[in-house]
GROMACS .gro file of C-alpha atoms in nm:
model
  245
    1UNK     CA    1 -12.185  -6.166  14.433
    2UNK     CA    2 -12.332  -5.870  14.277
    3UNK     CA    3 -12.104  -5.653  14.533
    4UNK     CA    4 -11.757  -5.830  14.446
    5UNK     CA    5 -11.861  -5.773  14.011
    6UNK     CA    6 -11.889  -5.418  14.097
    7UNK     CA    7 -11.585  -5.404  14.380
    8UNK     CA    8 -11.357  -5.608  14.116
    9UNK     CA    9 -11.479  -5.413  13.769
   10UNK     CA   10 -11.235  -5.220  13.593
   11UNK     CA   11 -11.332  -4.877  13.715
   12UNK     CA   12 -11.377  -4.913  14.071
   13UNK     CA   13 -11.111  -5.232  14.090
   14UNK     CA   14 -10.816  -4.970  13.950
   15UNK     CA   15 -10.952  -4.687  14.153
   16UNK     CA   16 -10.894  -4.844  14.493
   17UNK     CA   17 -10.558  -5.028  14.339
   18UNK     CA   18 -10.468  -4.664  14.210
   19UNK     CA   19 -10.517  -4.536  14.600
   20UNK     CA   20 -10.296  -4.850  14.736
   21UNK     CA   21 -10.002  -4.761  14.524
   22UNK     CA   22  -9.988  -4.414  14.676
   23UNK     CA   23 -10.032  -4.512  15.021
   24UNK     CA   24  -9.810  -4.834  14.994
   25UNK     CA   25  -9.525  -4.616  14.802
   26UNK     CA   26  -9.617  -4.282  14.987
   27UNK     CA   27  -9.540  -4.138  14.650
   28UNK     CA   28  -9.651  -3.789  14.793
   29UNK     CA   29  -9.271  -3.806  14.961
   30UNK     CA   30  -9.047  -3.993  14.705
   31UNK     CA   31  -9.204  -3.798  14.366
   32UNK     CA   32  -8.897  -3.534  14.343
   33UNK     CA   33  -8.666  -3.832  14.321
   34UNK     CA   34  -8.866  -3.983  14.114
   35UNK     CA   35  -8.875  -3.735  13.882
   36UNK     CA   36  -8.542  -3.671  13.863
   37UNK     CA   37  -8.392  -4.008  13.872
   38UNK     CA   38  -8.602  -4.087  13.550
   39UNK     CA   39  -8.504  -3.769  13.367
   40UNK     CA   40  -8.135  -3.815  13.445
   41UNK     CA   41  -8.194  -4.216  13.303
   42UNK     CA   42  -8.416  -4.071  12.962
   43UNK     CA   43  -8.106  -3.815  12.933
   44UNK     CA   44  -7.841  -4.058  12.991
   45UNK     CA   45  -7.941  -4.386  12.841
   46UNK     CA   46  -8.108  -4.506  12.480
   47UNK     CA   47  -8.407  -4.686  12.610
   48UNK     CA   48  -8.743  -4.613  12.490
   49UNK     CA   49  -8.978  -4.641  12.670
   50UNK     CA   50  -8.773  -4.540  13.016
   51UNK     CA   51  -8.895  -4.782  13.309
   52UNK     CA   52  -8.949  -4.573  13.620
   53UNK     CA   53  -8.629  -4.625  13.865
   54UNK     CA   54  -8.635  -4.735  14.234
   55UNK     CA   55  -9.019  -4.791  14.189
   56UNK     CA   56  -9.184  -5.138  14.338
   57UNK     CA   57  -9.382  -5.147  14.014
   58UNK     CA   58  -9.261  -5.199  13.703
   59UNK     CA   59  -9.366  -4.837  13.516
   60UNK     CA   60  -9.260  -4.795  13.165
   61UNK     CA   61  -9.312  -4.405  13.048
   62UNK     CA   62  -9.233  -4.311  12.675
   63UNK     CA   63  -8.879  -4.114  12.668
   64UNK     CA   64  -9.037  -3.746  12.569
   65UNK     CA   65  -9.273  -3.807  12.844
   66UNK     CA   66  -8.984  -3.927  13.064
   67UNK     CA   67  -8.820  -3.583  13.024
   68UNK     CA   68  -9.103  -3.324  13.048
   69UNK     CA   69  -9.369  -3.481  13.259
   70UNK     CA   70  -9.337  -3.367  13.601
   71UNK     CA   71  -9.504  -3.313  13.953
   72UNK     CA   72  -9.889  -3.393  13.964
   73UNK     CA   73  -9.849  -3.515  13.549
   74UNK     CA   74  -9.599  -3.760  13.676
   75UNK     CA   75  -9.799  -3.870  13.983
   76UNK     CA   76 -10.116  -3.972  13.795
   77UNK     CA   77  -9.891  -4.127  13.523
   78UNK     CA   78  -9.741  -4.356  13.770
   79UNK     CA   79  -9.999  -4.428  13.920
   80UNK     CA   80 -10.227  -4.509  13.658
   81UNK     CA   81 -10.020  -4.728  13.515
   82UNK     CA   82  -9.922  -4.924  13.837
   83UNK     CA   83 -10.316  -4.983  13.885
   84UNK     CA   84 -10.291  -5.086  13.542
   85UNK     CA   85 -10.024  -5.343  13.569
   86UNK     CA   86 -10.189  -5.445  13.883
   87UNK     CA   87 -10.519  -5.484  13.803
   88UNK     CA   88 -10.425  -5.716  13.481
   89UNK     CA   89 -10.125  -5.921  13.658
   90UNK     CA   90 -10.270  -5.899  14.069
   91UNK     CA   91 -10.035  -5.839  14.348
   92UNK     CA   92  -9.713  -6.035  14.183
   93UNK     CA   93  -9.670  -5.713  14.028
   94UNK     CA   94  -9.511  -5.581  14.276
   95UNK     CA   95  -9.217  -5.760  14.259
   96UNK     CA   96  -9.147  -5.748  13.918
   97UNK     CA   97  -8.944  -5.404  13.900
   98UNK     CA   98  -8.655  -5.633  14.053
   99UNK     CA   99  -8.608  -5.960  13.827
  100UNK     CA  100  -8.431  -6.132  14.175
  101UNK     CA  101  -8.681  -5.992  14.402
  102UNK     CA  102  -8.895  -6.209  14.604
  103UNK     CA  103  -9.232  -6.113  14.784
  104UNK     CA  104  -9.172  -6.176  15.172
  105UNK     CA  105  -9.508  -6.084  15.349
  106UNK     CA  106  -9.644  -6.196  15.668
  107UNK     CA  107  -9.966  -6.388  15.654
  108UNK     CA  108 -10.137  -6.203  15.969
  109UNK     CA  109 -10.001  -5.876  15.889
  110UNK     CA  110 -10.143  -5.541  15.739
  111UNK     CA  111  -9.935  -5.618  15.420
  112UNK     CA  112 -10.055  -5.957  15.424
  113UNK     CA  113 -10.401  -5.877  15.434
  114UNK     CA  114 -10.376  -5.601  15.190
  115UNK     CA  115 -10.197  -5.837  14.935
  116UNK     CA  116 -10.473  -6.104  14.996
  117UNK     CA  117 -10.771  -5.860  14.954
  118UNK     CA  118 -10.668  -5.634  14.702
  119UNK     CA  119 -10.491  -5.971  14.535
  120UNK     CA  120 -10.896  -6.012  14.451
  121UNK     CA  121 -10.886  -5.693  14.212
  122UNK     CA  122 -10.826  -5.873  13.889
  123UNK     CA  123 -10.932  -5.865  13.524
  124UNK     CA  124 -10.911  -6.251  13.535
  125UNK     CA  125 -11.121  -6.278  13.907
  126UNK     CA  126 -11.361  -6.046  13.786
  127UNK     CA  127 -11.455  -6.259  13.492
  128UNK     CA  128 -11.489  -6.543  13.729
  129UNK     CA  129 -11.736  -6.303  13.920
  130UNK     CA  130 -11.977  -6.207  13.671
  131UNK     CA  131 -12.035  -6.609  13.545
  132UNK     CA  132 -12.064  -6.678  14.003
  133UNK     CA  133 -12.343  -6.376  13.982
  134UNK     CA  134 -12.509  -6.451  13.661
  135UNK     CA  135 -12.539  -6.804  13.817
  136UNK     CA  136 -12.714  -6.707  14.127
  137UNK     CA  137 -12.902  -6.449  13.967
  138UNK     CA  138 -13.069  -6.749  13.776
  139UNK     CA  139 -13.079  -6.942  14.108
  140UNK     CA  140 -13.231  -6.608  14.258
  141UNK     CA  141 -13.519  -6.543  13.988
  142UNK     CA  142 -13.622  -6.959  14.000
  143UNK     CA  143 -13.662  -6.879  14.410
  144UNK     CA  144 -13.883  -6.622  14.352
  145UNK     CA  145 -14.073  -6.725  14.076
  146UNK     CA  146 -14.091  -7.101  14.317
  147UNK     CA  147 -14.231  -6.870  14.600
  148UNK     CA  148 -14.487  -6.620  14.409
  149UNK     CA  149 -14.611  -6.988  14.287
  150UNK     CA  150 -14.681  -7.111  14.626
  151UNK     CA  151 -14.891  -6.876  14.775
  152UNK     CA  152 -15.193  -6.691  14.710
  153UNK     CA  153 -15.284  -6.344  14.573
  154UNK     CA  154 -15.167  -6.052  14.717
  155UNK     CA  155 -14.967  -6.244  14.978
  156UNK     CA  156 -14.693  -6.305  14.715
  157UNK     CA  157 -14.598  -5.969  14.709
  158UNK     CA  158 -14.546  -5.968  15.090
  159UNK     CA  159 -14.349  -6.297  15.112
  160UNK     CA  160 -14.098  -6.179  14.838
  161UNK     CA  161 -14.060  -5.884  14.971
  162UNK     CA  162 -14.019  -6.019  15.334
  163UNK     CA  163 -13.755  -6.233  15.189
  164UNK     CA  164 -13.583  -5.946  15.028
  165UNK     CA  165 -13.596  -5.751  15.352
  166UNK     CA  166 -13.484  -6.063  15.575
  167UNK     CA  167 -13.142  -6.090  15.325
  168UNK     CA  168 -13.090  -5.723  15.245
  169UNK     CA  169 -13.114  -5.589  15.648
  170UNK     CA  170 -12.881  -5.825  15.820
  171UNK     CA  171 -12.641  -5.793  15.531
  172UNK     CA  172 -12.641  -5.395  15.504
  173UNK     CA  173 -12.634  -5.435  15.937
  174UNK     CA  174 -12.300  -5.631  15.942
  175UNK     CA  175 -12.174  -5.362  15.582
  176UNK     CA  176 -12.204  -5.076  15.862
  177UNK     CA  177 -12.055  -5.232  16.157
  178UNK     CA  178 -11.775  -5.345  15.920
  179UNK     CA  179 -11.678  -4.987  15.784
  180UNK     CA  180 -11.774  -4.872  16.122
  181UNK     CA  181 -11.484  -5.090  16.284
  182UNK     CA  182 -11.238  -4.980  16.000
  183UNK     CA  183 -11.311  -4.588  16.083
  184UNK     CA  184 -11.268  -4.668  16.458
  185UNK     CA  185 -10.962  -4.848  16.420
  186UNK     CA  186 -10.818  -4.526  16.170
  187UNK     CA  187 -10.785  -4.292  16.484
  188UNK     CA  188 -10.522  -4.523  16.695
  189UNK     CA  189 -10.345  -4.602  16.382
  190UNK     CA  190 -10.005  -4.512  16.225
  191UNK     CA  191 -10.072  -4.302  15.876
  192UNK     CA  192  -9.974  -4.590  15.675
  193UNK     CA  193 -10.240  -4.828  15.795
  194UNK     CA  194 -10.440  -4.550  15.861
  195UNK     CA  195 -10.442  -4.467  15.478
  196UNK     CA  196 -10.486  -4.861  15.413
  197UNK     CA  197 -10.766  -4.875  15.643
  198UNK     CA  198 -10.882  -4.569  15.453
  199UNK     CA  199 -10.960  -4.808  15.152
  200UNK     CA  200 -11.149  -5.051  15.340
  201UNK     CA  201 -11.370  -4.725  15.442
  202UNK     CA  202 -11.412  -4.585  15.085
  203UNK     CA  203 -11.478  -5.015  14.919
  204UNK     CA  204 -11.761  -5.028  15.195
  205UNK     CA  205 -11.954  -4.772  15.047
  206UNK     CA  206 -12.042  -5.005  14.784
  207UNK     CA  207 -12.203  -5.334  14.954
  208UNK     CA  208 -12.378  -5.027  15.213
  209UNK     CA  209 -12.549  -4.860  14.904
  210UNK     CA  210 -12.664  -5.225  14.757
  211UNK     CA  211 -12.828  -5.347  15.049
  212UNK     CA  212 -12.971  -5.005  15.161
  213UNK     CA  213 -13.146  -4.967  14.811
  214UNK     CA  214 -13.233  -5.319  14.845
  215UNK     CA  215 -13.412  -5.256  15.192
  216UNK     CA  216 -13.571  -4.996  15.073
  217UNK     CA  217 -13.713  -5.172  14.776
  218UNK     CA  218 -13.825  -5.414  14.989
  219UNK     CA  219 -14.014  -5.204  15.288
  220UNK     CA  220 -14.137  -4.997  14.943
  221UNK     CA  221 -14.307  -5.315  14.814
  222UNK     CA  222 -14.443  -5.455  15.179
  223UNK     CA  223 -14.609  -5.082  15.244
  224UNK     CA  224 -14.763  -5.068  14.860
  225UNK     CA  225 -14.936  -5.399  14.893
  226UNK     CA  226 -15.022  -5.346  15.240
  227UNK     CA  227 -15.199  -5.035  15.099
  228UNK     CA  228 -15.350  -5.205  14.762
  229UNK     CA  229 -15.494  -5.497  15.047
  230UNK     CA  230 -15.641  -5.200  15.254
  231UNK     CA  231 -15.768  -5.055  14.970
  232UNK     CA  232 -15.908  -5.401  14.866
  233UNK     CA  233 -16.101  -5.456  15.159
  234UNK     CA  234 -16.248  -5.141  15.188
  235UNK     CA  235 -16.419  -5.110  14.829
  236UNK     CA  236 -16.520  -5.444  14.903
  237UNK     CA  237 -16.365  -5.625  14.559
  238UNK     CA  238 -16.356  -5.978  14.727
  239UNK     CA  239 -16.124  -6.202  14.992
  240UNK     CA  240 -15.771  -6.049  14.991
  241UNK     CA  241 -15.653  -6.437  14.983
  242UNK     CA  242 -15.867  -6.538  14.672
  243UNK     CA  243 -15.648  -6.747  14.408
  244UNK     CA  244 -15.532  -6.596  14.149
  245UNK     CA  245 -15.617  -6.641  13.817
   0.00000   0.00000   0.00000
């Protein structure tokens, strides 16, 4: 849960929708007639702001911007306003630059599955989110405060932290082999999916930092206690298993 908040916040949710607009519209190519289609519409027509022509996004630049932003100025305009739009209105964005236009996308497709996952990258789904984390959060701290109840001593410490270990390893295990299969499967593909695939990559990076800090804090807290029970039993303070008080 903790993962999607961060995957679906503002920041990081319009970075990675910022990053599918270039690769979907391979704006690197099209930005010269970009450019110059939407200074030859601010020159010829009244409208102000100027939408951005021939664009799958609806992009609405003011009309003095329209007529001297260009090259990389332009670029990060458009784009940060298509992760914008995007990010506040989800993947039905993209077919609102034509009022008749209709989404067609395969369900088992690389479209498909890019519209479904970054569909997920929404103001409104993020909110929805943080209230499924805060909930098992809650859920989370009543566990633990259940378990360090139920046992004795110093052997509370090592059961929570087992338990973090035993849900942080398998998890940050399956976070490598995922972004693992996504780099493999970059060097057979086209540069399209390659740059889509690209995004799964860079999103991994996320859930892999989470449950590696989360290992870590667990193996950190095993080893201390481990070391206070040693300790323990050598200066001869009492049973390692006596109750608590």
């Amino acid at each position: 849960a903790v993962n999607a908040v961060q995957l679906s916040s503002e920041g990081v949710g319009q970075r990675i929708l910022r990053r599918s607009v270039a690769v979907s519209t391979n704006i690197d190519t099209i930005l010269p007639d970009l450019q110059a289609a939407l200074r030859e519409q601010a020159r010829t027509g009244n409208a102000d702001p100027v939408r951005v022509p021939d664009f799958p996004i609806p992009v609405d630049i003011a009309r003095d911007d329209a007529l001297s932003l260009e090259g990389t100025a332009l670029r990060e305009r458009i784009l940060n306003e298509s992760a914008t739009r995007l990010y506040k209105h989800g993947m039905s964005a993209w077919a609102d630059a034509d009022d008749k236009g209709k989404q067609d996308i395969e369900l088992v497709s690389t479209a498909g599955l890019l519209e479904r996952g970054l569909g997920l990258l929404t103001a409104k789904n993020h909110d929805g989110m943080v209230i499924a984390a805060a909930v098992l959060g809650f859920l989370s701290v009543a566990f633990a405060v259940l378990l360090l109840a139920s046992v004795r001593s110093w052997a509370r410490l090592i059961a929570l932290s087992a338990v973090t270990i035993a849900a942080a390893l398998p998890s940050l295990g399956a976070a490598v082999a995922v972004r693992f299969g996504f780099r493999t499967a970059q060097e057979e593909a086209d540069p399209f999916v390659s740059g889509l695939l690209d995004l799964g990559v860079e999103a991994m990076w996320l859930p892999i930092r989470n449950y590696l800090a989360l290992t870590v804090l667990g193996f950190a807290v095993m080893l201390l206690t481990l070391v206070f029970i040693w300790a323990s039993s050598r200066q001869g303070t009492g049973p390692v298993d006596s109750p608590a008080a």
